[in-house]
Amino acid sequence: MTFTQWFLFFLLVQVIHFLGTWKLYKKAGRQPWEAAIPVYNAVILMKIINRPWWWVILLFIPIVNLIMFPVIWVETIRSFGRHSTTDTFLVILTLGFYIYYINYATDVKYIEDRSLKPRTGIGEWVSSILFAVIAATIVHAYIMQPFTIPTSSLEKTLLVGDFLFVSKFHYGARLPQTAIAFPMVHDTIPILGTKSYLNKPQIPYTRLPGFQEIERNDIVVFNWPVDTVKQFFDRSGERYDKPVDKKSNYVKRAVGIPGDSLRIENGELIVNNEILELPVRARTQFSYSGKTKGQGFDPRFLYEEYDVTDGFYYNPNNNEFFFRALTEKTYNRLRNHPNVDFIQRYIDTSSTASKGIFPNNGKLPWNNDNFGPIYIPKKGDKVELTAQSMPFYKQIIETYEGLEMGEPKSLSLNGTQVLINGSPVDSYTFKQDYYWMMGDNRHNSEDSRSWGYVPENHVVGKPVFIWMSWDANANGIMNKIRWDRVFTTVKGDGTPISYLPYFLILLVIIFAFNYFKKRRENS
């Protein structure tokens, strides 16, 4: 739905509200016309049901309003003496239209000084749960969201099993685009395993002001543009119809920001003609191959002494080995290992075109180690559209700035002439910013090299804090808490420092203060 359609829907809701409540407003000592004025009618209704004015704000917060509307319906009928369980069920099951019956077919009286305390223990429990859910939903959607690192694409910078808090306010909180969804879950309801949302209606993309822009090298959580997994491995081009904010959450490093030019040469990432320098805490990993002097490796020893977590392959017939991911530090240690004959970094030099590499047309001899150059689109920039450049921007024009923005576009080629919706064009102006996301684990990361650009409206937030880290090694070697990572920041210089001891000391101080304060009050 467009903003215009939502505005018309809002006006329709005002008409429905007026027709169903104007008599109740009058019985409450207000003027009937007060039920007809948008927003003002909600403020007056809060006075009638004896609830705070700021409840009106909650009615305009997506997802939260789905909880608030039933609460308002119930509070309204109770303000006119309808307290029975039957009345409560009827007003909820009829989506509030039971109020029409009370407004026109009953002679109810307004209870001005009614008690707001729930009449039963269950009622009080339900009320507490509802507002706890509302508060948690606001925090989850607009302030901070928990996130777990599921894959090793950023290992050793972020580890599998790290539990993060992702800030929504750094880059500006994105308003939920899916209007009807189960609160505080993503695309699936836990345990039930069912879809947690309705595809329609959709709210137009809106982002609140943030404190900073995405900077080059920032680690970013975003919605995976080409969701789902089926499409990820099936390059048929079939599009999966999933709302933007319900696509799978991914986390990578923004190595290219809007306006950048990027290429990869023999595994070296070059941005704007300069080798990209990563932050101090970044730990890039590459694959390595080599040969031993006759013996294999003990997985437990490699894990505990060399921090090898992504697995390795060893062929006892020819003593050759292959490590999927090693840091430079680990590589330098392993090449001095008494059992290692030689070891070298793997670099893909193949020149075979692949549909698994962006722009996924199978015509460019690019791979993960030799790629580009490409341009990272910036909002407002105009690019030339030719038969050669069209594959790079087809997904942007047709999907990200077409279907997902409610403006369907079809990009096609007539000879060498590019057509949009059948009309010849020679250029295109981008409507939003784009980013190039990659993992630090360069040979074990499905990232922008595979599926291309990440639109700005897919950005979720910025990981800022690791509150827990659980080490469950893929080989089943170790299951333990990584205490040195608990309560550490994601960004910073030098070795991460755990703030857990300081937190525990603060808790002891607070508990001690409260204990002695109560003792003093009771003495």
Coordinates of N, CA, C and O in Angstrom, one line a residue, residues 150-288:
P150 N 25.0 -17.2 13.3 CA 24.7 -18.6 12.9 C 25.8 -19.3 12.1 O 25.9 -20.5 12.1
T151 N 26.6 -18.5 11.3 CA 27.6 -19.1 10.4 C 29.0 -18.4 10.7 O 29.1 -17.4 11.4
S152 N 30.0 -19.0 10.0 CA 31.4 -18.6 10.3 C 31.9 -17.6 9.3 O 33.1 -17.5 9.1
S153 N 31.0 -16.9 8.6 CA 31.4 -15.9 7.6 C 32.3 -14.8 8.1 O 33.1 -14.2 7.4
L154 N 32.1 -14.4 9.4 CA 32.9 -13.4 10.0 C 33.9 -13.9 11.1 O 34.5 -13.2 11.8
E155 N 34.0 -15.2 11.1 CA 35.0 -15.8 12.0 C 36.4 -15.4 11.6 O 36.7 -15.4 10.4
K156 N 37.3 -14.9 12.4 CA 37.4 -14.9 13.8 C 37.0 -13.5 14.4 O 37.3 -13.2 15.6
T157 N 36.4 -12.6 13.6 CA 36.0 -11.3 14.1 C 34.7 -11.5 15.0 O 34.7 -11.0 16.1
L158 N 33.7 -12.1 14.5 CA 32.5 -12.6 15.3 C 32.5 -14.1 15.2 O 32.6 -14.6 14.1
L159 N 32.2 -14.8 16.3 CA 32.3 -16.2 16.3 C 30.9 -16.8 16.3 O 29.9 -16.3 16.8
V160 N 30.8 -18.0 15.7 CA 29.6 -18.8 15.7 C 29.3 -19.0 17.2 O 30.1 -19.5 18.0
G161 N 28.1 -18.7 17.6 CA 27.7 -18.8 19.0 C 27.7 -17.5 19.8 O 27.4 -17.5 21.0
D162 N 28.2 -16.4 19.1 CA 28.1 -15.1 19.8 C 26.7 -14.6 19.8 O 26.0 -14.7 18.8
F163 N 26.2 -14.2 21.0 CA 24.9 -13.6 21.1 C 25.0 -12.1 21.2 O 25.7 -11.6 22.1
L164 N 24.4 -11.4 20.3 CA 24.7 -10.0 20.1 C 23.4 -9.2 20.5 O 22.3 -9.6 20.4
F165 N 23.6 -7.9 20.8 CA 22.6 -6.9 20.8 C 22.8 -6.0 19.6 O 24.0 -5.5 19.4
V166 N 21.8 -5.9 18.7 CA 21.9 -5.1 17.5 C 21.2 -3.8 17.7 O 20.0 -3.8 18.0
S167 N 21.9 -2.7 17.6 CA 21.3 -1.4 17.7 C 20.5 -1.0 16.5 O 21.0 -1.1 15.4
K168 N 19.2 -0.6 16.7 CA 18.4 -0.1 15.6 C 18.6 1.4 15.5 O 18.3 2.0 14.4
F169 N 19.0 2.1 16.5 CA 19.0 3.6 16.5 C 20.3 4.2 15.9 O 20.3 5.4 15.5
H170 N 21.4 3.4 15.8 CA 22.6 4.0 15.2 C 22.4 4.4 13.8 O 22.7 5.6 13.4
Y171 N 21.8 3.6 12.9 CA 21.5 3.9 11.6 C 20.1 4.5 11.4 O 19.7 4.8 10.2
G172 N 19.3 4.5 12.4 CA 18.0 4.9 12.3 C 17.0 3.7 12.3 O 17.2 2.9 11.4
A173 N 16.1 3.6 13.2 CA 15.2 2.5 13.3 C 14.3 2.5 12.0 O 13.7 3.5 11.7
R174 N 14.2 1.3 11.4 CA 13.3 1.2 10.3 C 11.9 0.8 10.8 O 11.8 -0.2 11.5
L175 N 10.9 1.5 10.4 CA 9.5 1.2 10.8 C 9.2 -0.2 10.2 O 9.5 -0.4 9.0
P176 N 8.5 -1.1 10.9 CA 8.1 -2.3 10.3 C 7.3 -2.1 9.1 O 6.4 -1.2 9.0
Q177 N 7.6 -2.8 8.0 CA 6.9 -2.7 6.7 C 5.7 -3.6 6.7 O 4.7 -3.4 5.9
T178 N 5.8 -4.7 7.4 CA 4.7 -5.7 7.5 C 3.8 -5.3 8.6 O 4.1 -5.3 9.8
A179 N 2.5 -4.9 8.2 CA 1.6 -4.3 9.1 C 1.0 -5.3 10.1 O 0.7 -4.9 11.3
I180 N 0.8 -6.5 9.7 CA 0.2 -7.5 10.6 C 1.2 -8.7 10.8 O 1.5 -9.4 9.9
A181 N 1.7 -8.7 12.0 CA 2.7 -9.8 12.3 C 2.7 -10.1 13.8 O 2.3 -9.2 14.6
F182 N 3.1 -11.3 14.1 CA 3.2 -11.7 15.5 C 4.4 -10.9 16.2 O 5.5 -10.8 15.6
P183 N 4.2 -10.3 17.4 CA 5.2 -9.4 17.9 C 6.5 -10.2 18.4 O 6.4 -11.4 18.8
M184 N 7.6 -9.6 18.3 CA 8.9 -10.0 18.8 C 9.4 -11.3 18.2 O 10.3 -12.0 18.8
V185 N 8.9 -11.7 17.1 CA 9.5 -12.8 16.3 C 9.8 -12.4 14.9 O 9.3 -11.3 14.5
H186 N 10.6 -13.2 14.2 CA 10.9 -12.7 12.8 C 9.9 -13.3 11.8 O 8.8 -12.8 11.8
D187 N 10.3 -14.3 11.1 CA 9.3 -14.8 10.0 C 8.6 -16.0 10.4 O 7.7 -16.5 9.7
T188 N 8.9 -16.6 11.6 CA 8.3 -17.9 12.0 C 8.0 -17.8 13.5 O 8.8 -17.3 14.3
I189 N 6.8 -18.4 13.8 CA 6.4 -18.5 15.2 C 7.1 -19.7 15.9 O 6.9 -20.8 15.3
P190 N 7.9 -19.5 16.9 CA 8.6 -20.6 17.5 C 7.7 -21.7 18.0 O 6.5 -21.5 18.3
I191 N 8.2 -22.9 18.0 CA 7.4 -24.1 18.4 C 6.4 -24.5 17.3 O 6.4 -25.6 16.8
L192 N 5.5 -23.6 16.9 CA 4.5 -23.9 15.9 C 5.1 -24.0 14.5 O 4.6 -24.8 13.7
G193 N 6.2 -23.3 14.3 CA 6.9 -23.4 13.0 C 6.1 -22.8 11.8 O 6.3 -23.1 10.7
T194 N 5.1 -22.0 12.1 CA 4.2 -21.4 11.1 C 4.6 -19.9 10.8 O 5.3 -19.3 11.6
K195 N 4.2 -19.4 9.6 CA 4.6 -18.1 9.2 C 4.0 -17.1 10.3 O 2.8 -17.2 10.7
S196 N 4.8 -16.1 10.6 CA 4.4 -15.2 11.7 C 3.7 -13.9 11.2 O 3.5 -13.0 12.0
Y197 N 3.4 -13.8 9.9 CA 3.0 -12.5 9.4 C 2.0 -12.7 8.2 O 1.9 -13.9 7.6
L198 N 1.3 -11.7 7.8 CA 0.6 -11.6 6.6 C 1.3 -10.8 5.6 O 1.8 -9.7 5.9
N199 N 1.4 -11.2 4.3 CA 2.1 -10.5 3.3 C 1.6 -9.1 3.0 O 2.3 -8.2 2.7
K200 N 0.3 -9.0 3.2 CA -0.4 -7.7 2.9 C -1.3 -7.4 4.1 O -1.8 -8.3 4.8
P201 N -1.5 -6.1 4.4 CA -0.9 -4.9 3.7 C 0.5 -4.6 4.1 O 1.0 -5.1 5.2
Q202 N 1.2 -3.9 3.3 CA 2.6 -3.4 3.5 C 2.6 -1.9 3.7 O 1.9 -1.2 3.1
I203 N 3.4 -1.5 4.7 CA 3.6 -0.1 5.0 C 4.8 0.4 4.2 O 5.8 -0.3 4.1
P204 N 4.7 1.6 3.5 CA 5.8 2.1 2.7 C 7.0 2.2 3.6 O 7.0 2.6 4.8
Y205 N 8.2 2.0 3.0 CA 9.5 2.1 3.7 C 9.7 3.4 4.3 O 9.6 4.5 3.7
T206 N 10.0 3.4 5.6 CA 10.3 4.7 6.4 C 11.3 4.4 7.4 O 11.2 3.3 8.1
R207 N 12.3 5.2 7.5 CA 13.4 5.0 8.5 C 13.5 6.3 9.4 O 13.5 7.4 8.8
L208 N 13.5 6.1 10.7 CA 13.7 7.3 11.6 C 15.1 7.8 11.5 O 16.0 7.0 11.1
P209 N 15.4 9.0 11.8 CA 16.7 9.6 11.8 C 17.7 8.8 12.7 O 17.3 8.4 13.8
G210 N 18.9 8.6 12.2 CA 19.9 7.8 13.0 C 21.0 8.8 13.5 O 21.0 10.0 13.2
F211 N 21.9 8.2 14.2 CA 23.0 9.0 14.8 C 24.3 9.0 13.8 O 25.2 9.8 14.0
Q212 N 24.2 8.0 12.9 CA 25.4 7.9 12.0 C 25.0 7.2 10.7 O 24.0 6.5 10.6
E213 N 25.8 7.4 9.7 CA 25.7 6.7 8.4 C 26.5 5.4 8.5 O 27.4 5.3 9.4
I214 N 26.2 4.4 7.7 CA 27.0 3.2 7.6 C 28.4 3.6 7.0 O 28.5 4.2 6.0
E215 N 29.4 3.3 7.8 CA 30.8 3.6 7.4 C 31.4 2.4 6.8 O 31.1 1.3 7.1
R216 N 32.4 2.6 5.9 CA 33.1 1.5 5.3 C 33.8 0.7 6.4 O 34.4 1.2 7.3
N217 N 33.6 -0.6 6.3 CA 34.2 -1.6 7.3 C 33.2 -1.8 8.5 O 33.5 -2.7 9.4
D218 N 32.1 -1.1 8.6 CA 31.1 -1.4 9.6 C 30.6 -2.8 9.5 O 30.3 -3.3 8.3
I219 N 30.4 -3.5 10.6 CA 29.7 -4.8 10.6 C 28.2 -4.4 10.7 O 27.8 -3.7 11.5
V220 N 27.4 -5.0 9.8 CA 26.0 -4.6 9.6 C 25.1 -5.8 9.6 O 25.4 -6.8 8.9
V221 N 24.0 -5.8 10.3 CA 22.9 -6.8 10.2 C 21.9 -6.3 9.1 O 21.5 -5.1 9.2
F222 N 21.5 -7.1 8.2 CA 20.6 -6.7 7.1 C 19.7 -7.9 6.7 O 20.0 -9.1 7.1
N223 N 18.7 -7.6 6.0 CA 17.8 -8.6 5.5 C 18.4 -9.1 4.2 O 18.8 -8.3 3.3
W224 N 18.6 -10.4 4.1 CA 19.2 -11.1 2.9 C 18.4 -10.8 1.7 O 17.2 -11.2 1.6
P225 N 18.9 -10.0 0.7 CA 18.1 -9.6 -0.4 C 17.5 -10.7 -1.2 O 16.4 -10.5 -1.8
V226 N 18.2 -11.8 -1.4 CA 17.7 -12.8 -2.3 C 17.0 -14.0 -1.6 O 16.9 -15.1 -2.1
D227 N 16.6 -13.8 -0.3 CA 15.9 -14.8 0.4 C 14.8 -15.4 -0.5 O 14.2 -14.7 -1.3
T228 N 14.7 -16.8 -0.5 CA 15.1 -17.7 0.5 C 16.3 -18.6 0.1 O 16.9 -18.4 -1.0
V229 N 16.6 -19.6 1.0 CA 17.7 -20.5 0.7 C 17.5 -21.2 -0.7 O 18.4 -21.4 -1.4
K230 N 16.2 -21.5 -1.0 CA 15.9 -22.2 -2.3 C 16.4 -21.4 -3.4 O 17.1 -21.8 -4.3
Q231 N 16.1 -20.1 -3.4 CA 16.6 -19.2 -4.5 C 18.1 -19.0 -4.4 O 18.7 -18.8 -5.5
F232 N 18.7 -19.1 -3.2 CA 20.1 -18.9 -3.1 C 20.9 -19.9 -3.9 O 21.9 -19.6 -4.6
F233 N 20.4 -21.2 -3.9 CA 21.1 -22.2 -4.6 C 20.5 -22.5 -6.0 O 21.0 -23.2 -6.8
D234 N 19.3 -21.9 -6.3 CA 18.7 -22.1 -7.5 C 18.7 -20.8 -8.3 O 18.0 -19.9 -8.0
R235 N 19.6 -20.7 -9.3 CA 19.7 -19.5 -10.1 C 18.7 -19.4 -11.2 O 19.0 -18.7 -12.2
S236 N 17.6 -19.9 -11.0 CA 16.6 -19.9 -12.1 C 16.0 -18.5 -12.3 O 15.4 -18.2 -13.3
G237 N 16.2 -17.6 -11.3 CA 15.7 -16.3 -11.3 C 14.3 -16.1 -10.7 O 13.8 -15.0 -10.7
E238 N 13.7 -17.3 -10.3 CA 12.4 -17.2 -9.7 C 12.4 -16.4 -8.4 O 13.3 -16.6 -7.5
R239 N 11.5 -15.4 -8.2 CA 11.5 -14.6 -7.1 C 10.6 -15.1 -6.0 O 9.5 -15.5 -6.3
Y240 N 11.1 -15.1 -4.8 CA 10.3 -15.6 -3.6 C 9.6 -14.4 -3.0 O 10.3 -13.4 -2.7
D241 N 8.3 -14.4 -2.9 CA 7.5 -13.3 -2.5 C 7.5 -13.2 -1.0 O 6.7 -13.8 -0.3
K242 N 8.5 -12.5 -0.4 CA 8.6 -12.4 1.0 C 8.8 -10.9 1.4 O 9.7 -10.2 0.7
P243 N 8.1 -10.3 2.3 CA 8.3 -8.9 2.6 C 9.7 -8.6 3.0 O 10.4 -9.5 3.6
V244 N 10.2 -7.4 2.7 CA 11.6 -7.0 3.0 C 12.0 -7.3 4.4 O 13.0 -7.9 4.7
D245 N 11.2 -6.8 5.4 CA 11.5 -6.9 6.8 C 11.3 -8.3 7.4 O 11.7 -8.5 8.5
K246 N 10.8 -9.2 6.6 CA 10.7 -10.6 7.0 C 11.7 -11.6 6.3 O 11.7 -12.8 6.5
K247 N 12.6 -11.0 5.5 CA 13.6 -11.8 4.9 C 14.6 -12.2 6.0 O 14.7 -11.5 7.0
S248 N 15.4 -13.2 5.7 CA 16.3 -13.8 6.7 C 17.3 -12.7 7.1 O 17.8 -11.9 6.3
N249 N 17.7 -12.6 8.4 CA 18.7 -11.7 8.9 C 20.1 -12.2 8.6 O 20.4 -13.4 9.0
Y250 N 21.0 -11.4 8.0 CA 22.4 -11.8 7.8 C 23.2 -10.7 8.5 O 22.8 -9.6 8.7
V251 N 24.5 -11.1 8.7 CA 25.5 -10.1 9.2 C 26.8 -10.3 8.4 O 27.3 -11.4 8.3
K252 N 27.3 -9.2 7.9 CA 28.5 -9.1 7.1 C 29.2 -7.8 7.4 O 28.7 -6.9 8.1
R253 N 30.3 -7.6 6.7 CA 31.0 -6.3 6.8 C 30.8 -5.5 5.6 O 30.9 -6.0 4.4
A254 N 30.4 -4.2 5.7 CA 30.2 -3.3 4.6 C 31.5 -2.8 4.1 O 32.1 -1.8 4.5
V255 N 32.1 -3.6 3.1 CA 33.4 -3.2 2.6 C 33.3 -2.2 1.4 O 34.2 -1.6 1.1
G256 N 32.0 -2.0 0.9 CA 31.8 -1.0 -0.1 C 30.6 -0.2 0.2 O 29.5 -0.8 0.5
I257 N 30.7 1.1 0.2 CA 29.5 2.0 0.6 C 29.1 2.7 -0.7 O 29.8 2.7 -1.7
P258 N 28.0 3.4 -0.7 CA 27.5 4.1 -1.9 C 28.5 5.0 -2.5 O 29.1 5.8 -1.9
G259 N 28.7 4.8 -3.8 CA 29.6 5.6 -4.6 C 31.0 5.0 -4.8 O 31.8 5.5 -5.5
D260 N 31.3 3.9 -4.1 CA 32.6 3.3 -4.1 C 32.7 2.5 -5.4 O 31.7 2.0 -6.0
S261 N 34.0 2.3 -5.8 CA 34.3 1.4 -6.9 C 35.2 0.3 -6.3 O 36.1 0.5 -5.5
L262 N 34.8 -1.0 -6.6 CA 35.4 -2.1 -5.9 C 35.9 -3.2 -6.8 O 35.2 -3.5 -7.8
R263 N 37.0 -3.8 -6.5 CA 37.4 -5.0 -7.2 C 38.3 -5.9 -6.3 O 38.7 -5.4 -5.2
I264 N 38.5 -7.1 -6.7 CA 39.3 -8.1 -6.0 C 40.3 -8.7 -6.9 O 40.0 -9.1 -8.0
E265 N 41.6 -8.6 -6.5 CA 42.7 -9.1 -7.3 C 43.5 -10.1 -6.5 O 44.1 -9.7 -5.5
N266 N 43.4 -11.3 -6.9 CA 44.2 -12.4 -6.2 C 43.9 -12.4 -4.7 O 44.7 -12.5 -3.8
G267 N 42.6 -12.2 -4.4 CA 42.1 -12.2 -3.0 C 42.3 -10.9 -2.3 O 41.8 -10.8 -1.1
E268 N 42.9 -9.9 -2.9 CA 43.1 -8.6 -2.2 C 42.0 -7.7 -2.6 O 41.7 -7.5 -3.8
L269 N 41.3 -7.2 -1.6 CA 40.2 -6.3 -1.8 C 40.6 -4.9 -2.0 O 41.3 -4.3 -1.1
I270 N 40.2 -4.3 -3.1 CA 40.7 -2.9 -3.5 C 39.5 -2.1 -3.7 O 38.6 -2.4 -4.5
V271 N 39.4 -1.0 -2.9 CA 38.3 -0.1 -3.0 C 38.8 1.3 -3.3 O 39.7 1.8 -2.7
N272 N 38.2 1.9 -4.4 CA 38.6 3.2 -4.9 C 40.1 3.2 -5.2 O 40.8 4.2 -4.8
N273 N 40.6 2.1 -5.8 CA 42.0 2.0 -6.2 C 43.0 1.9 -5.0 O 44.2 2.1 -5.2
E274 N 42.5 1.6 -3.8 CA 43.4 1.5 -2.7 C 43.0 0.2 -2.0 O 41.9 -0.2 -1.8
I275 N 44.1 -0.6 -1.5 CA 43.8 -1.8 -0.8 C 43.1 -1.4 0.5 O 43.5 -0.5 1.3
L276 N 42.0 -2.1 0.8 CA 41.2 -1.8 1.9 C 41.8 -2.3 3.2 O 42.2 -3.4 3.4
E277 N 42.0 -1.3 4.1 CA 42.6 -1.6 5.4 C 41.5 -1.9 6.4 O 40.6 -1.0 6.7
L278 N 41.4 -3.1 7.0 CA 40.4 -3.4 7.9 C 40.7 -3.0 9.3 O 41.9 -2.7 9.7
P279 N 39.7 -2.9 10.2 CA 40.0 -2.5 11.6 C 40.9 -3.4 12.3 O 41.1 -4.6 11.9
V280 N 41.4 -3.0 13.5 CA 42.4 -3.8 14.2 C 41.8 -5.1 14.6 O 42.5 -6.1 14.6
R281 N 40.5 -5.1 15.0 CA 39.9 -6.3 15.5 C 39.5 -7.3 14.4 O 39.2 -8.5 14.7
A282 N 39.5 -6.9 13.2 CA 39.1 -7.7 12.1 C 40.2 -8.9 11.9 O 41.4 -8.6 12.0
R283 N 39.7 -10.0 11.6 CA 40.6 -11.2 11.4 C 40.2 -11.9 10.1 O 39.3 -12.7 10.1
T284 N 40.8 -11.5 9.0 CA 40.5 -12.1 7.8 C 41.0 -13.5 7.7 O 42.1 -13.8 8.3
Q285 N 40.3 -14.4 7.0 CA 40.7 -15.8 6.9 C 40.7 -16.2 5.4 O 39.8 -15.7 4.7
F286 N 41.6 -17.1 5.0 CA 41.6 -17.6 3.7 C 41.8 -19.1 3.8 O 42.2 -19.6 4.8
S287 N 41.6 -19.8 2.6 CA 41.8 -21.2 2.6 C 43.3 -21.5 2.2 O 43.9 -20.7 1.5
Y288 N 43.8 -22.6 2.8 CA 45.3 -22.9 2.5 C 45.3 -24.4 2.2 O 44.6 -25.2 2.7

